[in-house]
Short mmCIF file of N, CA and C in Angstrom, two decimals:
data_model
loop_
_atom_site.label_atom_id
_atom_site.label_comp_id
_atom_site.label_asym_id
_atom_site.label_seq_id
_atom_site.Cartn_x
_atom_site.Cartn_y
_atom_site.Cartn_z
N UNK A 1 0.84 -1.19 0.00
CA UNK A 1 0.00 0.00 0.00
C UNK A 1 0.87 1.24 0.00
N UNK A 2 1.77 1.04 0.80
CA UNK A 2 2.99 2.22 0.78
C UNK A 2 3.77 2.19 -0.44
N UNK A 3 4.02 1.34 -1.23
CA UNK A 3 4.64 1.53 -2.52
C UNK A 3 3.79 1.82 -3.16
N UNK A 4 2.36 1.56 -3.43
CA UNK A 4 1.60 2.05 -4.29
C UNK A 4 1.39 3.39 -4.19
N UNK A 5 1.31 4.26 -2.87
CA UNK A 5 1.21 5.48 -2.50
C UNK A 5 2.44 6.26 -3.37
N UNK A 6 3.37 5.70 -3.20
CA UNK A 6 4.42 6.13 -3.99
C UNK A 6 4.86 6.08 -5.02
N UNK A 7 4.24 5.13 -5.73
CA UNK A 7 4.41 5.23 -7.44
C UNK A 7 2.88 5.97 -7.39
N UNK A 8 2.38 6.35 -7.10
CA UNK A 8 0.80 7.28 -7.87
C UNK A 8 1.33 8.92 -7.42
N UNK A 9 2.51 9.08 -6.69
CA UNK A 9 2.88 10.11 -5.79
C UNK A 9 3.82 10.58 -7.19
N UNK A 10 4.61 9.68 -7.59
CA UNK A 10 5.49 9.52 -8.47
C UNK A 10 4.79 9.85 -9.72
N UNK A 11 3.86 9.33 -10.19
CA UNK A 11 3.03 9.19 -11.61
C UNK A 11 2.81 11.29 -11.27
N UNK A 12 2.09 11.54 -10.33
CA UNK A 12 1.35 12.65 -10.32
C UNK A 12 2.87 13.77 -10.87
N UNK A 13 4.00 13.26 -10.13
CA UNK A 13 5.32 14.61 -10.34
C UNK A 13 5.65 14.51 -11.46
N UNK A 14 5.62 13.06 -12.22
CA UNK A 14 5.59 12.88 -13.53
C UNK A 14 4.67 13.81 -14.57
N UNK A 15 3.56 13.90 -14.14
CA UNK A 15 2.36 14.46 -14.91
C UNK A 15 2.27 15.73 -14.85
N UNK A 16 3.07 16.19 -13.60
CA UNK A 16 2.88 18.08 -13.14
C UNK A 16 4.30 18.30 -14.47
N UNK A 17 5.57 17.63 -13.64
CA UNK A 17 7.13 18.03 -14.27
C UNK A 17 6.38 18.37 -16.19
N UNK A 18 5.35 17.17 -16.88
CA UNK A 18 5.38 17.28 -18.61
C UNK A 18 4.10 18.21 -18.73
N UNK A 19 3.14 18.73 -17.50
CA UNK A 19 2.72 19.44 -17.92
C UNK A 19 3.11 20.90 -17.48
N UNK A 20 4.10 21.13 -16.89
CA UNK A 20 4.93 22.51 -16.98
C UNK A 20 5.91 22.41 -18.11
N UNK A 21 6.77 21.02 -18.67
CA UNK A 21 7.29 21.33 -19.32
C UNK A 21 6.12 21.68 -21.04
N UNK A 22 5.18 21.27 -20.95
CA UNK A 22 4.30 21.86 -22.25
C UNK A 22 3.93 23.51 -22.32
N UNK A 23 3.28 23.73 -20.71
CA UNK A 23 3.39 24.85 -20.35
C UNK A 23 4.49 25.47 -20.96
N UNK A 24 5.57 25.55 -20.33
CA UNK A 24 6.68 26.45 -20.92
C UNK A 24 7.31 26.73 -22.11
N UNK A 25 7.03 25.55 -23.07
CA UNK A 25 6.64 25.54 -24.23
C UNK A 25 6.09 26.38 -24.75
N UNK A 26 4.84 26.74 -24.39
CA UNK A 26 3.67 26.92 -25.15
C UNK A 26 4.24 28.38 -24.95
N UNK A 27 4.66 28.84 -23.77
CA UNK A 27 4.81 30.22 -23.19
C UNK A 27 6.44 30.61 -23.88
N UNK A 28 6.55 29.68 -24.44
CA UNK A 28 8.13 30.41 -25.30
C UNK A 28 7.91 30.46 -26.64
N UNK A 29 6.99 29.75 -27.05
CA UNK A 29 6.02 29.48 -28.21
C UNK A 29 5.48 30.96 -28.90
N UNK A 30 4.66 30.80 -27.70
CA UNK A 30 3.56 32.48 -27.78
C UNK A 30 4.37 33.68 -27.52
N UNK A 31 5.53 33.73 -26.67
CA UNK A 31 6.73 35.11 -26.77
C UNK A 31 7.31 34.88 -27.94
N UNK A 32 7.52 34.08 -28.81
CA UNK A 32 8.35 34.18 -30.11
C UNK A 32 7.39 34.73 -31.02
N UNK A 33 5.81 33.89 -31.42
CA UNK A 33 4.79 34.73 -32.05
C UNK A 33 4.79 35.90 -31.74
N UNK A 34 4.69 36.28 -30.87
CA UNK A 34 4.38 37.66 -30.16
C UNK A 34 5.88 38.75 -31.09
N UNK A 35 6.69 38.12 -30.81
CA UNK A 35 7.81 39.10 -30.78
C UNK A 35 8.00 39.08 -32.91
N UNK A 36 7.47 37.96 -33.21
CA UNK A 36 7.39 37.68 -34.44
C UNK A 36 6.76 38.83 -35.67
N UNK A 37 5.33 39.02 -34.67
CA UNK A 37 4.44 39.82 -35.08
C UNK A 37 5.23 41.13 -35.06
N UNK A 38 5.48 41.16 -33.95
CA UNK A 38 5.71 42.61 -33.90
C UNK A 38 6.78 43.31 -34.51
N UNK A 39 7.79 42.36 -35.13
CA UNK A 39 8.63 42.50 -36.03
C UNK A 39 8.21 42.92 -37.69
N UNK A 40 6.74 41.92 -37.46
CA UNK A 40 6.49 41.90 -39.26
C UNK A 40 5.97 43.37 -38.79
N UNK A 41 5.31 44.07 -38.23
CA UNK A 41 4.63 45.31 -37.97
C UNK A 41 5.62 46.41 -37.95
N UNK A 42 6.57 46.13 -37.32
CA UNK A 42 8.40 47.35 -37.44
C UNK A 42 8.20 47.20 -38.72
N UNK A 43 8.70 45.92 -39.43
CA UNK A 43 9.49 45.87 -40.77
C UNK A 43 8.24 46.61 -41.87
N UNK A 44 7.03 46.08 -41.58
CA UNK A 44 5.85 46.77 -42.69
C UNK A 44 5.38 48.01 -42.63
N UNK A 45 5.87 48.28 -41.09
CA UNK A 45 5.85 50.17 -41.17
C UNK A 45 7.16 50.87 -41.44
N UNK A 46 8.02 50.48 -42.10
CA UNK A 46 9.21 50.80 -41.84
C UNK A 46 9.31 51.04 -43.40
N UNK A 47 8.41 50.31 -44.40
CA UNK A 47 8.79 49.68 -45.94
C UNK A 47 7.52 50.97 -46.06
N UNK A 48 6.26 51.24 -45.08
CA UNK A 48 5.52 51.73 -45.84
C UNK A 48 6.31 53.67 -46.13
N UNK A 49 6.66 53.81 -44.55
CA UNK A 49 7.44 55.10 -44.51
C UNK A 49 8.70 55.61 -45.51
N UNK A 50 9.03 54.13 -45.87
CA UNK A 50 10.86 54.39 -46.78
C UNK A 50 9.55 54.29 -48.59
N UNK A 51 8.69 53.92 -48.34
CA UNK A 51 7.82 53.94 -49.96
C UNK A 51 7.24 55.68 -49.73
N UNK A 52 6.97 56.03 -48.49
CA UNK A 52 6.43 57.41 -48.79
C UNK A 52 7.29 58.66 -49.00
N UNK A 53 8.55 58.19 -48.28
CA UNK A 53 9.70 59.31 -48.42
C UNK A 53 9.88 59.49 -49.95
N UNK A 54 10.03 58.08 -50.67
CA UNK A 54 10.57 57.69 -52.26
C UNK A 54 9.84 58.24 -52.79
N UNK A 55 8.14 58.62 -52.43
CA UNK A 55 7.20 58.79 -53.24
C UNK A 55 7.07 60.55 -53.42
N UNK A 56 7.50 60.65 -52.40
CA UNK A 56 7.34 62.32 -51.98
C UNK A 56 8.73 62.95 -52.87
N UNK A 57 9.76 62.05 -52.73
CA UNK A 57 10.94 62.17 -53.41
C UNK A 57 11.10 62.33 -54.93
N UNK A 58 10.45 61.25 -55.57
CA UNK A 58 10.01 61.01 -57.03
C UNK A 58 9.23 62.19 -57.60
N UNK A 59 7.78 62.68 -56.47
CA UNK A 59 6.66 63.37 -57.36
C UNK A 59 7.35 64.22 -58.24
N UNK A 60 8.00 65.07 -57.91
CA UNK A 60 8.49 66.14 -58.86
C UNK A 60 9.30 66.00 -60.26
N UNK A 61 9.47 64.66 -59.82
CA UNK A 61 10.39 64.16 -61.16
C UNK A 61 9.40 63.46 -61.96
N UNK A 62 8.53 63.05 -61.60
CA UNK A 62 7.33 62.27 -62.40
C UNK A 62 6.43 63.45 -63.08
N UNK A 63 6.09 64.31 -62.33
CA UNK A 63 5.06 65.68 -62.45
C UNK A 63 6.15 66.25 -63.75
N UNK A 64 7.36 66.73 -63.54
CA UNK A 64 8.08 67.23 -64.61
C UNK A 64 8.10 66.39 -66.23
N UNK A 65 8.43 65.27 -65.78
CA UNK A 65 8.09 64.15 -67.13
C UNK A 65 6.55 64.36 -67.51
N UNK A 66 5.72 64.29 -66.74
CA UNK A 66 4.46 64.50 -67.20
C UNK A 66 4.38 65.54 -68.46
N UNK A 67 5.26 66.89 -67.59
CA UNK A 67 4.72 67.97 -68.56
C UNK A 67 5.48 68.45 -69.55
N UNK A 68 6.91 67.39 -69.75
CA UNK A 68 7.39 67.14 -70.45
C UNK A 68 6.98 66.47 -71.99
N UNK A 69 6.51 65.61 -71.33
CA UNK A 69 5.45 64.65 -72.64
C UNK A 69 4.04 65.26 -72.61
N UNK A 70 3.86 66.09 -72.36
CA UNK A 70 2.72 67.11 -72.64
C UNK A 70 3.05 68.07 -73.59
N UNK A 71 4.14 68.36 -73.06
CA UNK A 71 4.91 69.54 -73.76
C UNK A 71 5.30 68.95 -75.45
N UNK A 72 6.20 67.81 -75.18
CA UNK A 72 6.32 67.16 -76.98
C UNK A 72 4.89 66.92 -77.54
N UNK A 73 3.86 66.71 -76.82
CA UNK A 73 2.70 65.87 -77.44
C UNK A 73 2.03 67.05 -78.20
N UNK A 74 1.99 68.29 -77.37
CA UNK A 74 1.26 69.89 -78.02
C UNK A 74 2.03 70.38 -79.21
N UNK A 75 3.09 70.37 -79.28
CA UNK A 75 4.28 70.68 -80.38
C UNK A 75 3.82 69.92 -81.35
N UNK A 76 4.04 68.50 -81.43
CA UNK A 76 3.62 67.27 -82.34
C UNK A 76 2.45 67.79 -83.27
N UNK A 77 1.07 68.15 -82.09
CA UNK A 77 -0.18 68.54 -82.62
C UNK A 77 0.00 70.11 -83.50
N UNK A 78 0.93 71.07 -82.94
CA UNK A 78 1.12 71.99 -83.27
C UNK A 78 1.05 71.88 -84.90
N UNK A 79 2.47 71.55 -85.02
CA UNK A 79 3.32 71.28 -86.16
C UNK A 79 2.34 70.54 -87.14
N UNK A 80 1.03 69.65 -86.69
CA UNK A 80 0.53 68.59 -87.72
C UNK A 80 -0.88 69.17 -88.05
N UNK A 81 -1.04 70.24 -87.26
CA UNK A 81 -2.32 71.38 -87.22
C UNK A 81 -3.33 71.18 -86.93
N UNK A 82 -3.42 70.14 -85.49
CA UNK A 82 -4.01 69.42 -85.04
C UNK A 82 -4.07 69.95 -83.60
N UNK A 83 -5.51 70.45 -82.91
CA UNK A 83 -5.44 70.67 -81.38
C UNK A 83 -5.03 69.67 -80.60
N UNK A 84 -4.70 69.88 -79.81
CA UNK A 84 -4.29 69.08 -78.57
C UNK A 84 -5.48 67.90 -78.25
N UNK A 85 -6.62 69.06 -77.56
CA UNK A 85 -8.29 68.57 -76.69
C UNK A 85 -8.15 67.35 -78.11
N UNK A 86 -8.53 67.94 -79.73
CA UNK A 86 -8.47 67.01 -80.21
C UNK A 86 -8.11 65.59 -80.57
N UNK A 87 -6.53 66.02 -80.57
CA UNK A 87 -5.99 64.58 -80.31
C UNK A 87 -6.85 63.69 -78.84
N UNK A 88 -6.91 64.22 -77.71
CA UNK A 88 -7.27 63.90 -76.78
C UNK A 88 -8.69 62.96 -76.96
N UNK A 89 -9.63 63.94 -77.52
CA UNK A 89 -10.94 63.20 -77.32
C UNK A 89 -10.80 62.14 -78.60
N UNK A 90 -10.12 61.95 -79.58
CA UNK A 90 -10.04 60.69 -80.23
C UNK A 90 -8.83 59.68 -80.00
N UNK A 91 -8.28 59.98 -78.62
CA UNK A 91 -7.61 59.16 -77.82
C UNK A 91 -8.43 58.32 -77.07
N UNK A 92 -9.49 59.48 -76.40
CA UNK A 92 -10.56 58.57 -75.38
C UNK A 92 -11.46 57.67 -76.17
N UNK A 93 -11.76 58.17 -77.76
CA UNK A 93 -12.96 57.75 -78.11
C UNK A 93 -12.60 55.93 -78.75
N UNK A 94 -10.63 56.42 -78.65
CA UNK A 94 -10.73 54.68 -79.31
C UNK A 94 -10.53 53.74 -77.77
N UNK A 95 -10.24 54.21 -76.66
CA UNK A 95 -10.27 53.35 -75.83
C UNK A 95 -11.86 53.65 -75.09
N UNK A 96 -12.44 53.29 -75.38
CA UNK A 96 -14.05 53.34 -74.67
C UNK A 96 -14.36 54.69 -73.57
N UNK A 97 -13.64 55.52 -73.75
CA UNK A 97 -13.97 56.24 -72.50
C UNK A 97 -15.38 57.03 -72.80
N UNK A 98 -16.05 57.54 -71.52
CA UNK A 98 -17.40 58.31 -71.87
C UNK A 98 -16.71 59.77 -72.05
N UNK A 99 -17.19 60.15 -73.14
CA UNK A 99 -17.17 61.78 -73.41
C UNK A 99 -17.83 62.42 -72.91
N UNK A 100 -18.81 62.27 -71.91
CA UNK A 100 -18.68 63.34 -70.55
C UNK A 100 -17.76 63.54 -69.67
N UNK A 101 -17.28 62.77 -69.82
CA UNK A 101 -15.78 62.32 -68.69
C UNK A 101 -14.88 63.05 -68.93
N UNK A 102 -14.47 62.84 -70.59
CA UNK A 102 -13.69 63.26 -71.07
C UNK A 102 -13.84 65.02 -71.08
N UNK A 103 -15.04 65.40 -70.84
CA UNK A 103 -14.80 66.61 -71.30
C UNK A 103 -14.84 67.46 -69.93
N UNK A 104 -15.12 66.92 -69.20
CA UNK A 104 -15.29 67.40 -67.57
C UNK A 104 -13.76 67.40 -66.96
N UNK A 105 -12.65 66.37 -67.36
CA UNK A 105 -11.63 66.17 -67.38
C UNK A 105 -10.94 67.99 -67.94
N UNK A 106 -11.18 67.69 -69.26
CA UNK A 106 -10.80 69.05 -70.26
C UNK A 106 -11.03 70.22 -69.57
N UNK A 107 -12.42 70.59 -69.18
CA UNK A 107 -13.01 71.47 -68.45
C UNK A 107 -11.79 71.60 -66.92
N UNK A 108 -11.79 71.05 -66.52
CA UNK A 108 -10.45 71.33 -65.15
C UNK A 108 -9.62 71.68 -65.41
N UNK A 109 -9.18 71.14 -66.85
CA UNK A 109 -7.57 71.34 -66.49
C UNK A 109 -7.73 72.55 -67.39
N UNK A 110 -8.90 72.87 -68.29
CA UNK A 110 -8.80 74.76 -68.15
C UNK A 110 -8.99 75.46 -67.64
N UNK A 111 -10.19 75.19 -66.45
CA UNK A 111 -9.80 75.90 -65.38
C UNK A 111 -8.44 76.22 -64.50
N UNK A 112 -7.78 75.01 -64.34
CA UNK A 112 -6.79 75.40 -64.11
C UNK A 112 -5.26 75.80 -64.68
N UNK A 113 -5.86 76.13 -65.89
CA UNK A 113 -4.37 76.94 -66.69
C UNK A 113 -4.96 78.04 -66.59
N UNK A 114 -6.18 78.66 -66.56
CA UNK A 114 -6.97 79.96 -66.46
C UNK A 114 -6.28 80.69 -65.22
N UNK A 115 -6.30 79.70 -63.89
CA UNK A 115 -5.94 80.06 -62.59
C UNK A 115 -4.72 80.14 -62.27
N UNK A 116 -3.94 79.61 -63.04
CA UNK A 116 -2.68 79.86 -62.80
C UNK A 116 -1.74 80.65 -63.48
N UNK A 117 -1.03 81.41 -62.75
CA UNK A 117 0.10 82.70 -63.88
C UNK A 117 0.58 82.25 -65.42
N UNK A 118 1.07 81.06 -65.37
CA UNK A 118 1.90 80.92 -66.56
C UNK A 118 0.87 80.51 -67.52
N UNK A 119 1.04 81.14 -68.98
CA UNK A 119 0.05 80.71 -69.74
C UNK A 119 0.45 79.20 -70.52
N UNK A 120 -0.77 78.66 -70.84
CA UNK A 120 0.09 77.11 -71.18
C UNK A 120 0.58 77.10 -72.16
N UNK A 121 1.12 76.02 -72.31
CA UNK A 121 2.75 75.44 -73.11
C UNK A 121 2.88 75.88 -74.47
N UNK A 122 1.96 75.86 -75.02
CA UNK A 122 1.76 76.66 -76.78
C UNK A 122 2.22 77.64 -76.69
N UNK A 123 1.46 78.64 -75.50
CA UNK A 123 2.38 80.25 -75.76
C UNK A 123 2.88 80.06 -75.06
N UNK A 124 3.94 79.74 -74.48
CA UNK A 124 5.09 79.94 -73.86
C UNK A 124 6.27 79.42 -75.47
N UNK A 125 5.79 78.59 -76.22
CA UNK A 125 6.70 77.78 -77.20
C UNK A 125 6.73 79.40 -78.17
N UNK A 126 5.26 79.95 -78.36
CA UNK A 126 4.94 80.88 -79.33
C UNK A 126 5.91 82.33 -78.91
N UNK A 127 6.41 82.51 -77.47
CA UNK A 127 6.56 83.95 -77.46
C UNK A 127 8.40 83.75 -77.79
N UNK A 128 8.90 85.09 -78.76
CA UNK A 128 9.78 85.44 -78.78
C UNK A 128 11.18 84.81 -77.90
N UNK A 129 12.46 84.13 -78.73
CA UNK A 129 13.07 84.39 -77.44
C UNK A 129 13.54 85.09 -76.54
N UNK A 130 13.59 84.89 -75.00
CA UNK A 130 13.97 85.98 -74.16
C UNK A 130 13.30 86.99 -73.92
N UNK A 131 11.54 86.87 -73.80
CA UNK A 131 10.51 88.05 -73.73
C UNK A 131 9.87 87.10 -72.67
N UNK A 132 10.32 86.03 -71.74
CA UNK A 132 9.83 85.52 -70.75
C UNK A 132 9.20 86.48 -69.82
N UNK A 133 8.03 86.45 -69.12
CA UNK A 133 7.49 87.24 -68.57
C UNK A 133 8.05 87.02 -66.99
N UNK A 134 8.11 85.39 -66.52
CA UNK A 134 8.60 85.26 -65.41
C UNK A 134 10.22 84.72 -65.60
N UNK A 135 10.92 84.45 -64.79
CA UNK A 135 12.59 84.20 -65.12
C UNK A 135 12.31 82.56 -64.38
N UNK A 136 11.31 82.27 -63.86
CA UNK A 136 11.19 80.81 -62.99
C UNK A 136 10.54 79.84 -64.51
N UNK A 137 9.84 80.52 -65.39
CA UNK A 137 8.98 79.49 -66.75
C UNK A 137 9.85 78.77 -67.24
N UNK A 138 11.41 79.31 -67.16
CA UNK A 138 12.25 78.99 -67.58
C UNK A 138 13.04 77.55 -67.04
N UNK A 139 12.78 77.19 -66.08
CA UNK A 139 12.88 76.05 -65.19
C UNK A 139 11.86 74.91 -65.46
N UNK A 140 10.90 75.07 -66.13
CA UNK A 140 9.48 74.65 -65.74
C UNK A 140 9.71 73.31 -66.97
#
C-alpha cells in the first residue's frame, strides 16, 4: 500500500514536471509569435514610410516628365495642325472612355491653366526668345 502510495505520488510529479514542461513551451512558443508579429509590424511600417519618403521624393520628377510629354505631345499637334483637346478626345474615343468624362476632365484642367500665372505650353513655345514674362517658366 505504501509503494503504491508512492508510485501514484510519483506518476502525479511525472504528470505536473510534462505538464509545466508543455506549459513552458507553449509560453516560449507564444513570446516568439508575439515578438514575431511585432517584427512583421516594425518591418511593414518601416517599408511603408521608406515607400512614402521615395514617393514624396520622385513626385516632382514624375510631375516634370508629365509635362514634359505634354509639352512634346502639343508641339507634335502643333506642327501637324491638329489641337491638342483634339488629339485627346479621339484618344478617349478609341479606348471606350465616356465623353462626358472626357470633357469634364478638359473642363479642369482649363480651369486650371486659367488660374494659374503661366500661360500654357503653346504660348510659352509661341513667345519670342527671351521676352519671358517670369525668369522661374524657364525652369518649368
Amino acid at each position: 500500500s505504501n509503494n503504491n502510495n508512492s508510485n501514484h505520488s510519483n506518476k502525479i510529479k511525472v504528470a505536473d514536471k510534462t505538464a509545466d514542461a508543455y506549459r513552458r513551451r507553449r509560453d516560449r512558443n507564444n513570446e516568439a509569435a508575439r515578438a514575431s508579429r511585432q517584427n512583421r509590424k516594425e518591418r511593414h511600417e518601416a517599408l511603408r514610410l521608406a515607400c512614402a519618403h521615395l514617393s514624396t521624393a520622385v513626385a516632382p520628377i514624375v510631375r516634370l516628365r508629365r509635362l514634359q510629354a505634354e509639352a512634346e505631345v502639343r508641339s507634335l499637334c502643333s506642327a501637324a495642325g491638329q489641337s491638342y483637346e483634339a488629339l485627346l478626345t479621339s484618344a478617349a474615343q478609341q479606348i471606350g472612355l465616356p465623353a462626358n468624362f472626357l470633357n469634364s476632365v478638359l473642363a479642369g484642367v482649363r480651369r486650371l491653366q486659367e488660374s494659374t500665372i503661366s500661360p500654357p505650353v503653346d504660348e510659352q513655345r509661341q513667345r519670342p526668345a527671351g521676352e519671358s514674362s517670369d525668369e522661374n517658366e524657364k525652369c518649368r
